[in-house]
Amino acid sequence: MDESRRRVSIVLFHGFELLDVFGPVGLPRMLPQAFSVELVGPAPGLVRSSQGAEVVATVGYRDAKLPDIVLVPGRRGTRSLVNDAGFLEWLAAWASDARLVTSVCTGAAGLAAAGLLDGFRATTNKRAYGWATSHGLSVEWVAQAPWVEDRSRWTSSGVAAGIDMTAALVAHLFRPEAAAAAAAAELEIHTDAHWDPLAAANGLF
């Protein structure tokens, strides 16, 4: 792959959170010279979100190219994904060699159930923290963090934290362009990965 342009492959599934996808993906889409974005679903075609709106997946799981950057969103659809052996087997094989594997909200539970967070630090949605962190064999879960970066794994809490994580990731890869994209989106980005008042609000420490 051209080192100057990274392919972001977003994993869609029935019951995914719209904002977990279209909040974070707004920044890469503002930088077409640096990123391309692909929506990967169970099959090509419509995938129903948790809000009821349907989004078109451009490629199915089995035919998706090996990714450069993976993003797995959250919401109620993850409750069944963590028990779907076929999906977990596919995700583990498809994403294991990606340059970066990322998640928003309870998408981290899917990554953990697939074994993709074993040996890594990670975080997840604070309101679903107990359930999400019950997955994975050797994940070092971090309660107080809007997002956690650990080598090739980037995980975040809920929707807004996913946008902040993506801004940090874009800055990590293409620093000048990140500032321009945030300004174009009129985003006030939180850049401190330790600032997390919602962890205390949800009784996690």
Short mmCIF file of C-alpha atoms in Angstrom, two decimals, residues 2-202:
data_model
loop_
_atom_site.label_atom_id
_atom_site.label_comp_id
_atom_site.label_asym_id
_atom_site.label_seq_id
_atom_site.Cartn_x
_atom_site.Cartn_y
_atom_site.Cartn_z
CA ASP A 2 1.08 3.58 -0.70
CA GLU A 3 2.61 4.72 2.60
CA SER A 4 1.16 8.18 2.09
CA ARG A 5 -2.45 6.89 2.04
CA ARG A 6 -3.97 4.52 4.58
CA ARG A 7 -7.11 2.44 4.07
CA VAL A 8 -9.52 2.65 7.00
CA SER A 9 -11.78 -0.43 7.06
CA ILE A 10 -14.84 0.01 9.25
CA VAL A 11 -16.61 -3.14 10.42
CA LEU A 12 -20.39 -2.82 10.21
CA PHE A 13 -22.82 -5.26 11.79
CA HIS A 14 -26.54 -5.22 12.48
CA GLY A 15 -27.19 -3.03 15.51
CA PHE A 16 -24.04 -0.88 15.26
CA GLU A 17 -23.98 2.70 16.56
CA LEU A 18 -24.17 5.29 13.79
CA LEU A 19 -22.20 7.93 15.69
CA ASP A 20 -19.45 5.45 16.56
CA VAL A 21 -18.84 5.21 12.81
CA PHE A 22 -19.68 8.59 11.36
CA GLY A 23 -18.29 10.68 14.20
CA PRO A 24 -14.75 9.28 14.02
CA VAL A 25 -14.71 8.72 10.26
CA GLY A 26 -15.40 12.39 9.59
CA LEU A 27 -11.76 13.29 10.12
CA PRO A 28 -10.21 10.73 7.72
CA ARG A 29 -12.84 11.62 5.11
CA MET A 30 -11.65 15.24 5.28
CA LEU A 31 -8.17 14.04 4.35
CA PRO A 32 -8.64 12.06 1.10
CA GLN A 33 -4.98 12.52 0.27
CA ALA A 34 -4.07 10.61 3.45
CA PHE A 35 -6.90 8.10 3.92
CA SER A 36 -9.42 6.03 2.02
CA VAL A 37 -12.44 4.63 3.85
CA GLU A 38 -14.14 1.29 3.25
CA LEU A 39 -17.34 0.05 4.90
CA VAL A 40 -17.20 -3.71 5.49
CA GLY A 41 -20.42 -5.57 6.33
CA PRO A 42 -21.66 -9.14 6.64
CA ALA A 43 -22.35 -8.90 2.88
CA PRO A 44 -22.37 -6.06 0.37
CA GLY A 45 -25.49 -3.96 0.80
CA LEU A 46 -27.58 -2.51 3.57
CA VAL A 47 -26.66 -2.96 7.24
CA ARG A 48 -29.19 -1.79 9.82
CA SER A 49 -27.87 0.42 12.64
CA SER A 50 -29.15 0.46 16.21
CA GLN A 51 -31.04 3.66 15.34
CA GLY A 52 -32.82 1.95 12.43
CA ALA A 53 -31.05 3.82 9.63
CA GLU A 54 -29.38 1.54 7.09
CA VAL A 55 -25.89 2.03 5.73
CA VAL A 56 -24.48 0.50 2.56
CA ALA A 57 -21.51 -1.81 3.07
CA THR A 58 -19.31 -1.75 -0.01
CA VAL A 59 -17.85 -5.21 0.59
CA GLY A 60 -18.65 -8.32 2.61
CA TYR A 61 -16.50 -9.74 5.40
CA ARG A 62 -15.17 -12.66 3.38
CA ASP A 63 -14.15 -10.54 0.39
CA ALA A 64 -12.66 -7.59 2.28
CA LYS A 65 -9.02 -6.83 1.52
CA LEU A 66 -6.56 -7.12 4.37
CA PRO A 67 -6.89 -3.82 6.23
CA ASP A 68 -4.39 -1.14 7.10
CA ILE A 69 -6.50 0.44 9.87
CA VAL A 70 -9.50 -1.36 11.39
CA LEU A 71 -12.30 0.37 13.30
CA VAL A 72 -14.96 -1.61 15.18
CA PRO A 73 -17.90 0.44 16.52
CA GLY A 74 -20.12 -0.45 19.44
CA ARG A 75 -23.76 -0.48 20.56
CA ARG A 76 -26.19 -3.29 21.17
CA GLY A 77 -25.15 -5.36 18.16
CA THR A 78 -21.93 -6.22 19.96
CA ARG A 79 -23.92 -8.23 22.52
CA SER A 80 -24.47 -10.96 19.96
CA LEU A 81 -21.18 -10.55 18.11
CA VAL A 82 -19.15 -11.62 21.15
CA ASN A 83 -20.88 -15.02 20.93
CA ASP A 84 -20.70 -15.38 17.14
CA ALA A 85 -17.85 -17.85 16.61
CA GLY A 86 -17.82 -17.37 12.84
CA PHE A 87 -17.56 -13.61 13.09
CA LEU A 88 -14.86 -13.75 15.77
CA GLU A 89 -12.80 -16.23 13.76
CA TRP A 90 -13.04 -14.00 10.69
CA LEU A 91 -12.20 -10.82 12.63
CA ALA A 92 -9.19 -12.40 14.32
CA ALA A 93 -7.74 -13.65 11.03
CA TRP A 94 -8.58 -10.54 9.01
CA ALA A 95 -7.46 -7.87 11.49
CA SER A 96 -4.51 -9.50 13.24
CA ASP A 97 -1.89 -8.10 10.86
CA ALA A 98 -3.43 -4.64 10.43
CA ARG A 99 -1.16 -1.69 11.11
CA LEU A 100 -3.69 -0.35 13.64
CA VAL A 101 -6.73 -2.01 15.24
CA THR A 102 -9.16 0.44 16.85
CA SER A 103 -12.56 0.49 18.49
CA VAL A 104 -15.19 2.84 19.82
CA CYS A 105 -17.42 2.04 22.80
CA THR A 106 -18.28 -1.66 23.19
CA GLY A 107 -16.50 -2.43 19.94
CA ALA A 108 -13.65 -3.24 22.31
CA ALA A 109 -15.65 -6.21 23.60
CA GLY A 110 -15.70 -7.63 20.07
CA LEU A 111 -11.96 -7.13 19.70
CA ALA A 112 -11.36 -8.73 23.10
CA ALA A 113 -13.62 -11.70 22.37
CA ALA A 114 -11.66 -12.27 19.14
CA GLY A 115 -8.40 -12.30 21.11
CA LEU A 116 -7.19 -9.11 19.46
CA LEU A 117 -6.65 -7.24 22.74
CA ASP A 118 -4.85 -10.00 24.65
CA GLY A 119 -1.59 -8.57 25.99
CA PHE A 120 -2.69 -4.98 25.40
CA ARG A 121 -4.03 -2.13 27.50
CA ALA A 122 -7.52 -1.04 26.45
CA THR A 123 -10.64 0.82 27.47
CA THR A 124 -14.30 0.81 26.54
CA ASN A 125 -17.67 2.43 27.22
CA LYS A 126 -18.02 3.36 30.89
CA ARG A 127 -21.72 2.51 31.27
CA ALA A 128 -21.16 -0.97 29.81
CA TYR A 129 -17.73 -1.36 31.38
CA GLY A 130 -18.49 -4.45 33.50
CA TRP A 131 -19.96 -6.38 30.59
CA ALA A 132 -17.39 -5.31 28.00
CA THR A 133 -14.40 -6.06 30.20
CA SER A 134 -15.61 -9.59 30.89
CA HIS A 135 -14.25 -10.55 27.47
CA GLY A 136 -10.68 -11.41 26.53
CA LEU A 137 -8.15 -13.54 28.37
CA SER A 138 -5.33 -11.15 29.21
CA VAL A 139 -6.50 -7.61 28.51
CA GLU A 140 -5.29 -4.86 30.84
CA TRP A 141 -8.49 -2.82 31.05
CA VAL A 142 -8.11 0.86 31.94
CA ALA A 143 -11.16 2.40 33.58
CA GLN A 144 -10.10 6.03 33.66
CA ALA A 145 -9.24 6.99 30.10
CA PRO A 146 -11.26 8.42 27.20
CA TRP A 147 -8.99 6.42 24.90
CA VAL A 148 -5.97 4.17 25.28
CA GLU A 149 -3.12 3.81 22.82
CA ASP A 150 -1.00 0.68 23.24
CA ARG A 151 1.26 0.00 20.28
CA SER A 152 -0.99 -1.14 17.43
CA ARG A 153 -4.20 -1.04 19.49
CA TRP A 154 -6.26 2.12 20.01
CA THR A 155 -9.50 1.79 21.97
CA SER A 156 -11.92 4.44 23.19
CA SER A 157 -14.93 4.99 25.38
CA GLY A 158 -18.21 6.33 23.98
CA VAL A 159 -18.98 8.42 20.89
CA ALA A 160 -17.22 11.70 21.70
CA ALA A 161 -14.17 9.84 23.00
CA GLY A 162 -14.03 7.96 19.71
CA ILE A 163 -13.74 11.26 17.85
CA ASP A 164 -10.98 12.43 20.19
CA MET A 165 -9.16 9.11 19.74
CA THR A 166 -9.40 9.41 15.97
CA ALA A 167 -8.02 12.95 16.10
CA ALA A 168 -5.09 11.65 18.16
CA LEU A 169 -4.57 8.79 15.72
CA VAL A 170 -4.62 11.12 12.71
CA ALA A 171 -2.13 13.39 14.49
CA HIS A 172 0.04 10.35 15.22
CA LEU A 173 0.17 9.51 11.50
CA PHE A 174 -0.16 12.91 9.81
CA ARG A 175 0.29 15.68 12.36
CA PRO A 176 -0.15 18.84 10.22
CA GLU A 177 -3.20 17.45 8.46
CA ALA A 178 -4.87 16.54 11.76
CA ALA A 179 -5.07 20.14 12.90
CA ALA A 180 -6.50 21.20 9.54
CA ALA A 181 -9.18 18.48 9.64
CA ALA A 182 -10.25 19.35 13.19
CA ALA A 183 -10.52 23.01 12.25
CA ALA A 184 -12.56 22.20 9.15
CA ALA A 185 -14.94 20.10 11.24
CA GLU A 186 -15.16 22.87 13.88
CA LEU A 187 -14.19 20.33 16.53
CA GLU A 188 -12.82 21.20 19.94
CA ILE A 189 -10.67 18.13 20.48
CA HIS A 190 -9.72 16.83 23.92
CA THR A 191 -6.06 15.88 23.61
CA ASP A 192 -5.47 14.54 27.14
CA ALA A 193 -5.91 10.75 27.16
CA HIS A 194 -6.11 10.82 30.98
CA TRP A 195 -8.97 13.33 31.26
CA ASP A 196 -12.04 11.21 31.92
CA PRO A 197 -14.70 12.56 34.30
CA LEU A 198 -17.18 9.93 33.11
CA ALA A 199 -15.19 7.15 34.76
CA ALA A 200 -15.87 8.68 38.18
CA ALA A 201 -19.46 9.52 37.26
CA ASN A 202 -20.06 5.83 36.53
#
